[in-house]
Amino acid sequence: MPDDHTLEEAAEAILFAADEPVSASHIARIMADVTGHSEPSEDDIDAAIDRLNAAYEEHGRTFVVEAWAGGYRMVTRASFSSFAKAFYVEEQETNLSRSLMETLAVIAYRQPATRPEVDFVRGVNSDYAIRKLLKMDLASVEGRADSVGRPLLYGTTDRFLEQFGLDALDDLPTLREVEDLLDDPAFDDERAKLLQLDREEGISVDMIDAEGIDASDDEDSSG
Amino acid sequence: MYRVELEQFEGPMDLLLFFIKRDEIDIYDIPIARIADEYLTYVRVMEEIDLDGVGDFIYMAALLINIKARMLLPSQDADEEGEAVDPRRELVERLLEYVRFKEAADQLSTRRERRREHFVRGDASADRERVEESHEVEVDASVFELVEALGRVLEADEDDDESEPIHEVAPLEHTVEEQQRYVVERLRRDSQVSFRTLIRGESRGFVIATFLALLELTRQQHLRLRVAERASDFSVEARDDAALQSDRPLQQVPPGLQGDGAVGPPSGRSGEE
């Protein structure tokens, strides 16, 4: 008898079988279809998911239900990732390159954004990066701008939200204030790579102090 | 290998930020004249390392020089309140904006890493499909296989040669033109012949010159190359008998090919005795 089952049980069964995030409203609709009763509210579903998660926690299960891309997904806990990783050893996706990440960040925060807008922020041509993101289904074409030439408008996809563990665009981390960033010592790390490069290549550039960025530039300190 | 690092990790804005951080410059008061000069010096070094990626840097260098020039001239621009506009203002705003997005990119990367600690149902199949797809798109299978076939032939050749590598540049034994004639001669007898047969028992220089000759003849549409499934060999067949039989001289090898085309043993590899 379907009506004997609780909302938690129904939601758990659906999420276990699903291979994409399932929204609360979708779960509610299925529940109404199966039981013939009126649809539970989304709040009811959310509460049922909370109870499920509490039960998993209590019984030390290795999975948890996360809210991603506007839906719920049953996922393994981070502390068990080494097992799952070992299982998928061949299929590990590589990290996204920095140029892809930058391009994606501009599109995510500025969407809908045109390619010239992205190029302008990054100071480089982003054509390749955008095409790559489209192919990876992290970005998509959202239409055309009204400006001259009617350039394409790009935005992020649900897949982007899911891949980055975000429920909605509102969950994007807030952009940090500039002053805050400039004072951050971590900001220097990448620059050091450039210095390293000069040293290894054996190219002498007078203005670069090969000892590192911490050494002060005594002959010419302005600003 | 350093080229990759330049392209992937550093753009023209990063270089500017690098100078600003290094000299502890107040980003709102950049000594443009000096920075523009330094930037140019750096771009020149970069041209030595990586010509491809340097275009965007040259654009930024030009922008800096433009600002430097405007700083030297009496100001003509004024904002709504009639105050003189600092020619650097737009650049600074751009830099600051870029810094914020760089940081956002880092934060997103962190999020993605954290997210990737979680595994969901369906991961395996979805990822496998994607991996296969991306391979298909990025590799031109036919050319790749052709080169692979050449690699195997050369490898097999190398196995026979157990002597220590000798580092010397031997005189050129075979030119691409010679080998073109050789292949054409050969194809007049048999309409189809395998690459292995063509080069059986011959030296590396011969193999490579023959390979280039085949590519050139194929480009001129005299031949067709067929790569076997396992790509350890390929066959050559005449495409247009008339062209081969006629007395019409073979087309000149384009200058690019001619230079590299005269093949001796690759330097630093085993020398031909």
Tab-separated table of C-alpha atoms in Angstrom:
chain	number	residue	atom	x	y	z
A	1	MET	CA	0.000	0.000	0.000
A	2	PRO	CA	1.654	3.201	-1.183
A	3	ASP	CA	-0.121	5.375	1.392
A	4	ASP	CA	1.629	3.597	4.227
A	5	HIS	CA	4.863	5.200	3.223
A	6	THR	CA	6.177	8.361	4.714
A	7	LEU	CA	7.388	11.344	2.737
A	8	GLU	CA	10.956	10.540	3.819
A	9	GLU	CA	10.744	7.044	2.421
A	10	ALA	CA	9.289	8.244	-0.866
A	11	ALA	CA	11.876	10.994	-1.221
A	12	GLU	CA	14.679	8.601	-0.361
A	13	ALA	CA	13.566	6.084	-2.981
A	14	ILE	CA	13.320	8.771	-5.660
A	15	LEU	CA	16.679	10.325	-4.838
A	16	PHE	CA	18.367	6.951	-4.673
A	17	ALA	CA	17.211	6.107	-8.190
A	18	ALA	CA	17.728	9.574	-9.712
A	19	ASP	CA	20.842	10.525	-11.658
A	20	GLU	CA	20.163	14.248	-11.572
A	21	PRO	CA	18.933	16.713	-8.949
A	22	VAL	CA	15.197	16.344	-8.251
A	23	SER	CA	13.326	19.462	-7.154
A	24	ALA	CA	11.072	19.507	-4.109
A	25	SER	CA	8.072	20.284	-6.322
A	26	HIS	CA	8.840	17.260	-8.484
A	27	ILE	CA	8.959	15.005	-5.419
A	28	ALA	CA	5.670	16.503	-4.225
A	29	ARG	CA	4.043	15.843	-7.594
A	30	ILE	CA	5.194	12.212	-7.632
A	31	MET	CA	3.907	11.778	-4.097
A	32	ALA	CA	0.452	13.073	-5.074
A	33	ASP	CA	0.352	10.923	-8.227
A	34	VAL	CA	1.223	7.750	-6.379
A	35	THR	CA	-0.878	8.185	-3.242
A	36	GLY	CA	-3.831	9.984	-4.804
A	37	HIS	CA	-3.757	12.445	-1.929
A	38	SER	CA	-3.248	16.159	-2.330
A	39	GLU	CA	0.260	17.378	-3.085
A	40	PRO	CA	2.485	17.979	-0.072
A	41	SER	CA	3.966	21.479	0.095
A	42	GLU	CA	7.571	22.121	-0.785
A	43	ASP	CA	8.193	22.973	2.854
A	44	ASP	CA	6.942	19.498	3.770
A	45	ILE	CA	9.446	18.001	1.349
A	46	ASP	CA	12.280	20.170	2.647
A	47	ALA	CA	11.436	19.098	6.188
A	48	ALA	CA	11.359	15.440	5.146
A	49	ILE	CA	14.817	15.823	3.589
A	50	ASP	CA	16.088	17.381	6.825
A	51	ARG	CA	14.749	14.397	8.755
A	52	LEU	CA	16.406	12.025	6.281
A	53	ASN	CA	19.739	13.768	6.695
A	54	ALA	CA	19.398	13.714	10.465
A	55	ALA	CA	18.707	9.974	10.327
A	56	TYR	CA	21.724	9.364	8.056
A	57	GLU	CA	23.879	11.337	10.420
A	58	GLU	CA	22.584	9.477	13.430
A	59	HIS	CA	23.170	6.067	11.882
A	60	GLY	CA	26.551	6.993	10.467
A	61	ARG	CA	25.559	6.435	6.851
A	62	THR	CA	28.165	7.286	4.196
A	63	PHE	CA	25.816	9.478	2.193
A	64	VAL	CA	23.831	12.650	2.605
A	65	VAL	CA	21.251	14.592	0.597
A	66	GLU	CA	22.602	17.868	-0.826
A	67	ALA	CA	20.668	20.734	-2.431
A	68	TRP	CA	22.298	21.466	-5.781
A	69	ALA	CA	21.087	23.220	-8.929
A	70	GLY	CA	17.608	23.690	-7.519
A	71	GLY	CA	17.095	20.059	-6.569
A	72	TYR	CA	18.099	17.325	-4.166
A	73	ARG	CA	20.817	14.758	-4.765
A	74	MET	CA	21.954	11.803	-2.768
A	75	VAL	CA	25.742	11.990	-2.579
A	76	THR	CA	28.574	10.250	-0.759
A	77	ARG	CA	30.094	12.123	2.161
A	78	ALA	CA	33.397	13.889	1.540
A	79	SER	CA	35.184	11.740	4.110
A	80	PHE	CA	34.571	8.665	1.950
A	81	SER	CA	35.747	10.273	-1.274
A	82	SER	CA	38.955	8.237	-1.428
A	83	PHE	CA	36.968	5.032	-1.913
A	84	ALA	CA	34.753	6.418	-4.623
A	85	LYS	CA	37.746	8.048	-6.335
A	86	ALA	CA	39.629	4.781	-6.407
A	87	PHE	CA	36.595	3.164	-8.017
A	88	TYR	CA	36.460	5.788	-10.778
A	89	VAL	CA	40.199	5.861	-11.278
A	90	GLU	CA	40.064	6.213	-15.061
A	91	GLU	CA	37.319	8.774	-15.231
A	92	GLN	CA	38.782	11.541	-13.060
A	93	GLU	CA	38.154	14.867	-14.676
A	94	THR	CA	41.114	17.155	-14.747
A	95	ASN	CA	41.035	20.504	-13.048
A	96	LEU	CA	39.821	23.411	-15.091
A	97	SER	CA	42.647	25.616	-16.300
A	98	ARG	CA	42.940	29.086	-14.881
A	99	SER	CA	41.814	30.703	-18.094
A	100	LEU	CA	38.669	28.562	-18.069
A	101	MET	CA	38.022	29.378	-14.416
A	102	GLU	CA	38.439	33.106	-14.976
A	103	THR	CA	36.158	33.051	-17.983
A	104	LEU	CA	33.601	31.025	-16.095
A	105	ALA	CA	33.768	33.412	-13.133
A	106	VAL	CA	33.129	36.450	-15.333
A	107	ILE	CA	30.204	34.731	-17.040
A	108	ALA	CA	28.779	33.485	-13.730
A	109	TYR	CA	28.830	36.859	-11.968
A	110	ARG	CA	28.033	39.026	-14.979
A	111	GLN	CA	25.470	36.888	-16.730
A	112	PRO	CA	24.120	37.360	-19.240
A	113	ALA	CA	27.513	38.485	-20.577
A	114	THR	CA	28.851	38.919	-24.107
A	115	ARG	CA	32.254	37.762	-25.251
A	116	PRO	CA	33.594	41.339	-25.612
A	117	GLU	CA	32.635	41.923	-21.959
A	118	VAL	CA	34.532	38.822	-20.890
A	119	ASP	CA	37.529	39.760	-23.061
A	120	PHE	CA	37.578	43.227	-21.563
A	121	VAL	CA	37.669	42.024	-17.971
A	122	ARG	CA	40.372	39.437	-18.651
A	123	GLY	CA	42.458	41.481	-21.093
A	124	VAL	CA	42.753	38.470	-23.399
A	125	ASN	CA	40.715	36.888	-26.127
A	126	SER	CA	38.328	34.422	-24.490
A	127	ASP	CA	36.965	32.825	-27.621
A	128	TYR	CA	38.596	29.472	-27.035
A	129	ALA	CA	37.720	29.401	-23.329
A	130	ILE	CA	34.058	30.186	-24.010
A	131	ARG	CA	33.763	27.537	-26.681
A	132	LYS	CA	35.319	25.042	-24.324
A	133	LEU	CA	32.871	25.975	-21.546
A	134	LEU	CA	29.960	25.621	-23.963
A	135	LYS	CA	31.204	22.187	-24.935
A	136	MET	CA	31.525	21.198	-21.281
A	137	ASP	CA	27.962	22.402	-20.763
A	138	LEU	CA	29.054	24.762	-17.995
A	139	ALA	CA	27.971	27.809	-20.005
A	140	SER	CA	25.230	28.249	-22.567
A	141	VAL	CA	23.975	30.831	-25.034
A	142	GLU	CA	21.127	32.791	-23.477
A	143	GLY	CA	20.203	34.969	-26.427
A	144	ARG	CA	21.577	38.056	-28.134
A	145	ALA	CA	22.370	41.496	-26.771
A	146	ASP	CA	20.662	44.551	-28.276
A	147	SER	CA	23.999	46.317	-28.711
A	148	VAL	CA	25.774	46.775	-32.049
A	149	GLY	CA	26.355	43.511	-33.874
A	150	ARG	CA	23.897	41.753	-31.537
A	151	PRO	CA	26.599	39.660	-29.815
A	152	LEU	CA	25.624	36.375	-28.170
A	153	LEU	CA	24.830	36.450	-24.463
A	154	TYR	CA	26.316	33.734	-22.301
A	155	GLY	CA	25.142	32.421	-18.947
A	156	THR	CA	25.849	29.445	-16.723
A	157	THR	CA	23.954	26.156	-16.808
A	158	ASP	CA	22.354	23.913	-14.204
A	159	ARG	CA	25.301	21.640	-14.753
A	160	PHE	CA	27.558	24.482	-13.621
A	161	LEU	CA	25.546	24.816	-10.393
A	162	GLU	CA	25.717	21.108	-9.788
A	163	GLN	CA	29.425	20.833	-10.565
A	164	PHE	CA	30.198	23.624	-8.132
A	165	GLY	CA	27.815	22.460	-5.433
A	166	LEU	CA	25.553	25.512	-5.683
A	167	ASP	CA	21.803	25.370	-5.264
A	168	ALA	CA	21.158	28.632	-7.130
A	169	LEU	CA	23.092	31.580	-8.532
A	170	ASP	CA	22.402	33.445	-5.282
A	171	ASP	CA	24.758	30.999	-3.595
A	172	LEU	CA	27.767	32.218	-5.558
A	173	PRO	CA	30.425	33.407	-3.136
A	174	THR	CA	30.302	37.190	-2.848
A	175	LEU	CA	33.048	39.082	-4.656
A	176	ARG	CA	35.620	40.306	-2.171
A	177	GLU	CA	36.447	43.962	-1.808
A	178	VAL	CA	39.485	45.067	-3.739
A	179	GLU	CA	41.464	46.609	-0.866
A	180	ASP	CA	41.004	43.429	1.060
A	181	LEU	CA	42.464	41.416	-1.813
A	182	LEU	CA	45.461	43.584	-2.495
A	183	ASP	CA	46.646	43.182	1.079
A	184	ASP	CA	46.318	39.402	0.999
A	185	PRO	CA	49.775	37.791	1.052
A	186	ALA	CA	48.457	34.785	-0.902
A	187	PHE	CA	48.086	37.128	-3.826
A	188	ASP	CA	51.847	36.960	-4.470
A	189	ASP	CA	52.141	33.245	-5.031
A	190	GLU	CA	51.321	33.164	-8.695
A	191	ARG	CA	53.626	36.043	-9.449
A	192	ALA	CA	56.493	34.062	-7.982
A	193	LYS	CA	56.035	31.489	-10.736
A	194	LEU	CA	56.883	34.092	-13.318
A	195	LEU	CA	60.131	34.875	-11.530
A	196	GLN	CA	60.936	31.214	-11.286
A	197	LEU	CA	60.494	30.967	-15.004
A	198	ASP	CA	63.040	33.648	-15.697
A	199	ARG	CA	65.584	31.995	-13.513
A	200	GLU	CA	65.126	28.593	-15.085
A	201	GLU	CA	65.196	29.889	-18.595
A	202	GLY	CA	68.414	31.691	-17.785
A	203	ILE	CA	67.134	34.861	-19.352
A	204	SER	CA	68.369	37.859	-17.506
A	205	VAL	CA	65.906	40.651	-17.171
A	206	ASP	CA	67.475	43.539	-15.347
A	207	MET	CA	64.319	44.766	-13.773
A	208	ILE	CA	63.411	41.422	-12.287
A	209	ASP	CA	65.008	40.703	-8.995
A	210	ALA	CA	65.599	36.990	-9.272
A	211	GLU	CA	65.644	36.622	-5.515
A	212	GLY	CA	61.914	37.054	-5.328
A	213	ILE	CA	59.233	39.603	-4.917
A	214	ASP	CA	59.901	40.209	-1.262
A	215	ALA	CA	63.191	41.922	-1.984
A	216	SER	CA	62.557	45.620	-2.116
A	217	ASP	CA	63.360	47.544	-5.211
A	218	ASP	CA	65.755	50.066	-3.725
A	219	GLU	CA	66.865	51.988	-6.780
A	220	ASP	CA	63.398	52.895	-7.861
A	221	SER	CA	60.746	52.825	-5.195
A	222	SER	CA	57.887	55.043	-6.095
A	223	GLY	CA	54.166	54.830	-5.699
B	1	MET	CA	56.993	23.434	-21.408
B	2	TYR	CA	57.300	26.895	-19.913
B	3	ARG	CA	55.181	28.226	-22.734
B	4	VAL	CA	52.240	26.309	-21.385
B	5	GLU	CA	52.669	27.930	-18.036
B	6	LEU	CA	52.727	31.385	-19.523
B	7	GLU	CA	49.543	30.832	-21.442
B	8	GLN	CA	47.692	29.146	-18.686
B	9	PHE	CA	48.621	31.154	-15.681
B	10	GLU	CA	49.506	34.621	-16.782
B	11	GLY	CA	47.758	37.171	-18.900
B	12	PRO	CA	48.594	40.797	-19.678
B	13	MET	CA	46.698	42.054	-16.634
B	14	ASP	CA	48.568	39.616	-14.406
B	15	LEU	CA	51.862	41.060	-15.564
B	16	LEU	CA	50.750	44.572	-14.632
B	17	LEU	CA	49.563	43.346	-11.261
B	18	PHE	CA	52.891	41.636	-10.820
B	19	PHE	CA	54.750	44.939	-11.173
B	20	ILE	CA	52.319	46.638	-8.828
B	21	LYS	CA	52.748	44.006	-6.155
B	22	ARG	CA	56.489	43.716	-6.583
B	23	ASP	CA	57.162	47.409	-6.167
B	24	GLU	CA	54.393	47.882	-3.626
B	25	ILE	CA	52.893	50.489	-5.864
B	26	ASP	CA	49.731	52.261	-4.820
B	27	ILE	CA	47.344	50.975	-7.436
B	28	TYR	CA	45.604	54.366	-7.499
B	29	ASP	CA	48.854	56.154	-8.355
B	30	ILE	CA	50.737	53.994	-10.839
B	31	PRO	CA	54.003	55.503	-12.140
B	32	ILE	CA	52.912	54.875	-15.705
B	33	ALA	CA	56.093	55.990	-17.495
B	34	ARG	CA	58.275	53.535	-15.636
B	35	ILE	CA	55.770	50.701	-15.669
B	36	ALA	CA	55.179	51.111	-19.402
B	37	ASP	CA	58.919	50.804	-20.056
B	38	GLU	CA	59.270	47.778	-17.829
B	39	TYR	CA	56.255	46.200	-19.400
B	40	LEU	CA	57.778	46.597	-22.857
B	41	THR	CA	61.075	45.098	-21.730
B	42	TYR	CA	59.228	42.147	-20.356
B	43	VAL	CA	57.150	41.688	-23.484
B	44	ARG	CA	60.362	41.574	-25.507
B	45	VAL	CA	61.641	38.737	-23.336
B	46	MET	CA	58.331	37.029	-23.729
B	47	GLU	CA	58.578	37.239	-27.497
B	48	GLU	CA	61.686	35.090	-27.203
B	49	ILE	CA	59.853	32.420	-25.268
B	50	ASP	CA	56.389	32.380	-26.712
B	51	LEU	CA	55.457	34.259	-29.834
B	52	ASP	CA	51.924	32.941	-29.990
B	53	GLY	CA	50.716	34.196	-26.654
B	54	VAL	CA	52.322	37.590	-26.830
B	55	GLY	CA	49.694	39.450	-28.883
B	56	ASP	CA	47.508	40.395	-25.935
B	57	PHE	CA	50.576	41.618	-24.060
B	58	ILE	CA	51.558	43.867	-26.933
B	59	TYR	CA	48.060	45.329	-26.875
B	60	MET	CA	48.406	46.102	-23.178
B	61	ALA	CA	51.868	47.597	-23.731
B	62	ALA	CA	50.389	49.859	-26.410
B	63	LEU	CA	47.646	50.913	-24.008
B	64	LEU	CA	50.237	51.794	-21.363
B	65	ILE	CA	52.261	53.844	-23.826
B	66	ASN	CA	49.104	55.612	-24.893
B	67	ILE	CA	48.381	56.524	-21.281
B	68	LYS	CA	51.988	57.572	-20.761
B	69	ALA	CA	51.704	59.922	-23.749
B	70	ARG	CA	48.445	61.386	-22.518
B	71	MET	CA	49.992	62.021	-19.093
B	72	LEU	CA	52.659	64.156	-20.747
B	73	LEU	CA	50.133	66.322	-22.572
B	74	PRO	CA	48.084	69.019	-20.893
B	75	SER	CA	44.789	67.431	-19.962
B	76	GLN	CA	41.918	68.020	-22.307
B	77	ASP	CA	39.397	65.561	-20.955
B	78	ALA	CA	37.189	66.605	-18.110
B	79	ASP	CA	34.449	64.774	-16.264
B	80	GLU	CA	30.922	66.034	-15.650
B	81	GLU	CA	32.101	68.320	-12.861
B	82	GLY	CA	34.718	69.915	-15.070
B	83	GLU	CA	37.603	68.271	-13.249
B	84	ALA	CA	40.532	66.913	-15.242
B	85	VAL	CA	40.338	63.159	-15.845
B	86	ASP	CA	43.376	61.120	-14.906
B	87	PRO	CA	44.309	59.146	-18.041
B	88	ARG	CA	45.094	56.201	-15.762
B	89	ARG	CA	41.634	56.017	-14.281
B	90	GLU	CA	40.110	53.616	-16.755
B	91	LEU	CA	43.068	51.258	-16.536
B	92	VAL	CA	42.959	51.229	-12.747
B	93	GLU	CA	39.264	50.461	-12.728
B	94	ARG	CA	39.859	47.630	-15.140
B	95	LEU	CA	42.680	46.237	-13.023
B	96	LEU	CA	40.621	46.324	-9.867
B	97	GLU	CA	37.745	44.619	-11.588
B	98	TYR	CA	40.081	41.947	-12.868
B	99	VAL	CA	41.481	41.352	-9.394
B	100	ARG	CA	37.995	40.729	-8.077
B	101	PHE	CA	37.245	38.182	-10.785
B	102	LYS	CA	40.565	36.439	-10.291
B	103	GLU	CA	39.668	36.011	-6.676
B	104	ALA	CA	36.187	34.832	-7.604
B	105	ALA	CA	37.738	32.269	-9.958
B	106	ASP	CA	39.890	30.985	-7.100
B	107	GLN	CA	36.890	30.734	-4.825
B	108	LEU	CA	34.924	28.858	-7.446
B	109	SER	CA	37.835	26.464	-7.931
B	110	THR	CA	37.831	25.772	-4.217
B	111	ARG	CA	34.115	25.130	-4.294
B	112	ARG	CA	34.528	22.759	-7.197
B	113	GLU	CA	37.248	20.865	-5.393
B	114	ARG	CA	35.043	20.511	-2.355
B	115	ARG	CA	32.140	19.434	-4.505
B	116	ARG	CA	34.296	16.793	-6.168
B	117	GLU	CA	34.743	15.082	-2.841
B	118	HIS	CA	31.124	14.000	-3.215
B	119	PHE	CA	30.089	11.285	-5.609
B	120	VAL	CA	26.639	10.850	-7.034
B	121	ARG	CA	24.847	8.072	-8.808
B	122	GLY	CA	25.397	8.126	-12.556
B	123	ASP	CA	28.844	9.707	-12.245
B	124	ALA	CA	30.672	6.847	-13.864
B	125	SER	CA	28.715	6.632	-17.091
B	126	ALA	CA	28.347	10.372	-17.584
B	127	ASP	CA	32.048	11.004	-17.118
B	128	ARG	CA	33.070	8.155	-19.313
B	129	GLU	CA	30.979	9.512	-22.176
B	130	ARG	CA	32.445	12.935	-21.765
B	131	VAL	CA	36.016	11.691	-21.707
B	132	GLU	CA	35.443	9.783	-24.916
B	133	GLU	CA	33.789	12.742	-26.576
B	134	SER	CA	36.577	15.130	-25.791
B	135	HIS	CA	39.126	12.746	-27.271
B	136	GLU	CA	37.208	12.565	-30.476
B	137	VAL	CA	37.035	16.282	-30.868
B	138	GLU	CA	40.608	17.131	-30.130
B	139	VAL	CA	42.470	14.536	-32.134
B	140	ASP	CA	42.379	14.421	-35.891
B	141	ALA	CA	42.324	10.679	-36.000
B	142	SER	CA	43.590	10.077	-39.499
B	143	VAL	CA	46.699	12.238	-39.318
B	144	PHE	CA	47.371	11.054	-35.803
B	145	GLU	CA	47.239	7.454	-36.862
B	146	LEU	CA	49.492	8.167	-39.775
B	147	VAL	CA	52.144	9.642	-37.517
B	148	GLU	CA	51.666	6.815	-35.066
B	149	ALA	CA	52.324	4.352	-37.862
B	150	LEU	CA	55.522	6.185	-38.714
B	151	GLY	CA	56.472	6.135	-35.030
B	152	ARG	CA	56.060	2.372	-34.858
B	153	VAL	CA	58.129	1.865	-37.984
B	154	LEU	CA	60.914	4.036	-36.599
B	155	GLU	CA	60.695	2.316	-33.253
B	156	ALA	CA	61.065	-1.075	-34.860
B	157	ASP	CA	64.015	0.308	-36.758
B	158	GLU	CA	65.583	1.498	-33.520
B	159	ASP	CA	65.306	-1.919	-31.922
B	160	ASP	CA	67.722	-3.326	-34.466
B	161	ASP	CA	70.297	-0.753	-33.611
B	162	GLU	CA	71.840	-1.532	-30.251
B	163	SER	CA	74.899	0.654	-30.559
B	164	GLU	CA	75.381	3.717	-28.370
B	165	PRO	CA	73.860	6.859	-29.785
B	166	ILE	CA	76.471	8.877	-31.634
B	167	HIS	CA	75.968	12.601	-31.742
B	168	GLU	CA	77.049	13.717	-35.122
B	169	VAL	CA	75.405	15.288	-38.109
B	170	ALA	CA	75.818	12.988	-41.049
B	171	PRO	CA	75.582	14.269	-44.605
B	172	LEU	CA	72.122	14.131	-46.140
B	173	GLU	CA	71.507	10.862	-47.839
B	174	HIS	CA	68.082	11.243	-49.281
B	175	THR	CA	66.080	14.251	-50.305
B	176	VAL	CA	62.326	14.416	-50.409
B	177	GLU	CA	62.444	14.983	-54.176
B	178	GLU	CA	64.502	11.847	-54.696
B	179	GLN	CA	62.061	9.853	-52.618
B	180	GLN	CA	59.112	11.274	-54.524
B	181	ARG	CA	60.639	9.898	-57.705
B	182	TYR	CA	61.321	6.605	-55.958
B	183	VAL	CA	57.699	6.275	-54.832
B	184	VAL	CA	56.346	7.219	-58.246
B	185	GLU	CA	58.625	4.678	-59.927
B	186	ARG	CA	57.472	2.062	-57.506
B	187	LEU	CA	53.794	2.805	-58.018
B	188	ARG	CA	54.162	2.440	-61.763
B	189	ARG	CA	54.878	-1.228	-61.116
B	190	ASP	CA	52.352	-1.944	-58.364
B	191	SER	CA	49.224	0.101	-57.999
B	192	GLN	CA	49.270	-0.450	-54.251
B	193	VAL	CA	52.182	-0.949	-51.918
B	194	SER	CA	52.534	-0.855	-48.146
B	195	PHE	CA	54.767	1.662	-46.438
B	196	ARG	CA	56.761	-1.091	-44.777
B	197	THR	CA	57.525	-2.589	-48.162
B	198	LEU	CA	58.667	0.779	-49.462
B	199	ILE	CA	61.204	1.262	-46.706
B	200	ARG	CA	62.146	-2.300	-45.843
B	201	GLY	CA	65.729	-2.569	-44.656
B	202	GLU	CA	66.466	1.107	-45.181
B	203	SER	CA	67.961	3.727	-42.860
B	204	ARG	CA	66.042	6.211	-40.713
B	205	GLY	CA	66.913	9.020	-43.057
B	206	PHE	CA	65.417	7.037	-45.908
B	207	VAL	CA	62.267	6.261	-43.910
B	208	ILE	CA	61.648	9.862	-42.945
B	209	ALA	CA	62.398	11.280	-46.384
B	210	THR	CA	60.058	8.703	-47.890
B	211	PHE	CA	57.342	9.558	-45.403
B	212	LEU	CA	57.600	13.255	-46.242
B	213	ALA	CA	57.609	12.422	-49.936
B	214	LEU	CA	54.376	10.470	-49.466
B	215	LEU	CA	52.769	13.367	-47.654
B	216	GLU	CA	53.824	15.725	-50.411
B	217	LEU	CA	52.548	13.443	-53.177
B	218	THR	CA	49.307	13.002	-51.281
B	219	ARG	CA	48.961	16.729	-50.929
B	220	GLN	CA	49.381	17.032	-54.685
B	221	GLN	CA	46.645	14.405	-54.994
B	222	HIS	CA	48.794	11.843	-56.749
B	223	LEU	CA	48.301	9.245	-54.044
B	224	ARG	CA	45.892	7.996	-51.494
B	225	LEU	CA	47.071	6.710	-48.108
B	226	ARG	CA	45.137	4.028	-46.273
B	227	VAL	CA	45.768	3.522	-42.590
B	228	ALA	CA	45.096	0.056	-41.244
B	229	GLU	CA	43.053	-0.264	-38.109
B	230	ARG	CA	45.962	-1.036	-35.838
B	231	ALA	CA	47.986	1.799	-37.337
B	232	SER	CA	51.268	-0.059	-37.427
B	233	ASP	CA	51.518	0.345	-41.178
B	234	PHE	CA	49.654	1.999	-44.003
B	235	SER	CA	49.353	1.408	-47.687
B	236	VAL	CA	49.976	3.753	-50.547
B	237	GLU	CA	48.043	3.633	-53.758
B	238	ALA	CA	48.151	5.616	-56.950
B	239	ARG	CA	45.180	7.892	-57.154
B	240	ASP	CA	45.397	9.138	-60.661
B	241	ASP	CA	47.300	6.937	-63.049
B	242	ALA	CA	47.383	9.536	-65.757
B	243	ALA	CA	49.188	12.000	-63.532
B	244	LEU	CA	51.833	9.491	-62.581
B	245	GLN	CA	52.358	8.154	-66.058
B	246	SER	CA	52.600	11.489	-67.782
B	247	ASP	CA	55.877	13.210	-68.332
B	248	ARG	CA	54.605	16.229	-66.501
B	249	PRO	CA	57.279	17.000	-63.898
B	250	LEU	CA	56.328	16.660	-60.274
B	251	GLN	CA	55.381	19.859	-58.603
B	252	GLN	CA	58.091	21.616	-56.676
B	253	VAL	CA	58.116	20.913	-53.002
B	254	PRO	CA	56.959	24.058	-51.184
B	255	PRO	CA	59.804	25.975	-49.548
B	256	GLY	CA	58.699	25.065	-46.019
B	257	LEU	CA	59.001	21.412	-46.754
B	258	GLN	CA	62.192	21.731	-48.690
B	259	GLY	CA	64.074	23.107	-45.737
B	260	ASP	CA	63.073	20.384	-43.330
B	261	GLY	CA	62.609	17.910	-46.087
B	262	ALA	CA	66.223	17.161	-46.805
B	263	VAL	CA	66.473	14.577	-44.149
B	264	GLY	CA	69.538	13.353	-42.397
B	265	PRO	CA	69.510	11.479	-39.116
B	266	PRO	CA	67.780	13.602	-36.477
B	267	SER	CA	70.439	15.386	-34.495
B	268	GLY	CA	71.083	14.008	-31.047
B	269	ARG	CA	69.743	10.621	-32.044
B	270	SER	CA	71.672	7.708	-33.408
B	271	GLY	CA	73.915	8.611	-36.292
B	272	GLU	CA	74.067	6.678	-39.489
B	273	GLU	CA	77.302	4.850	-39.955
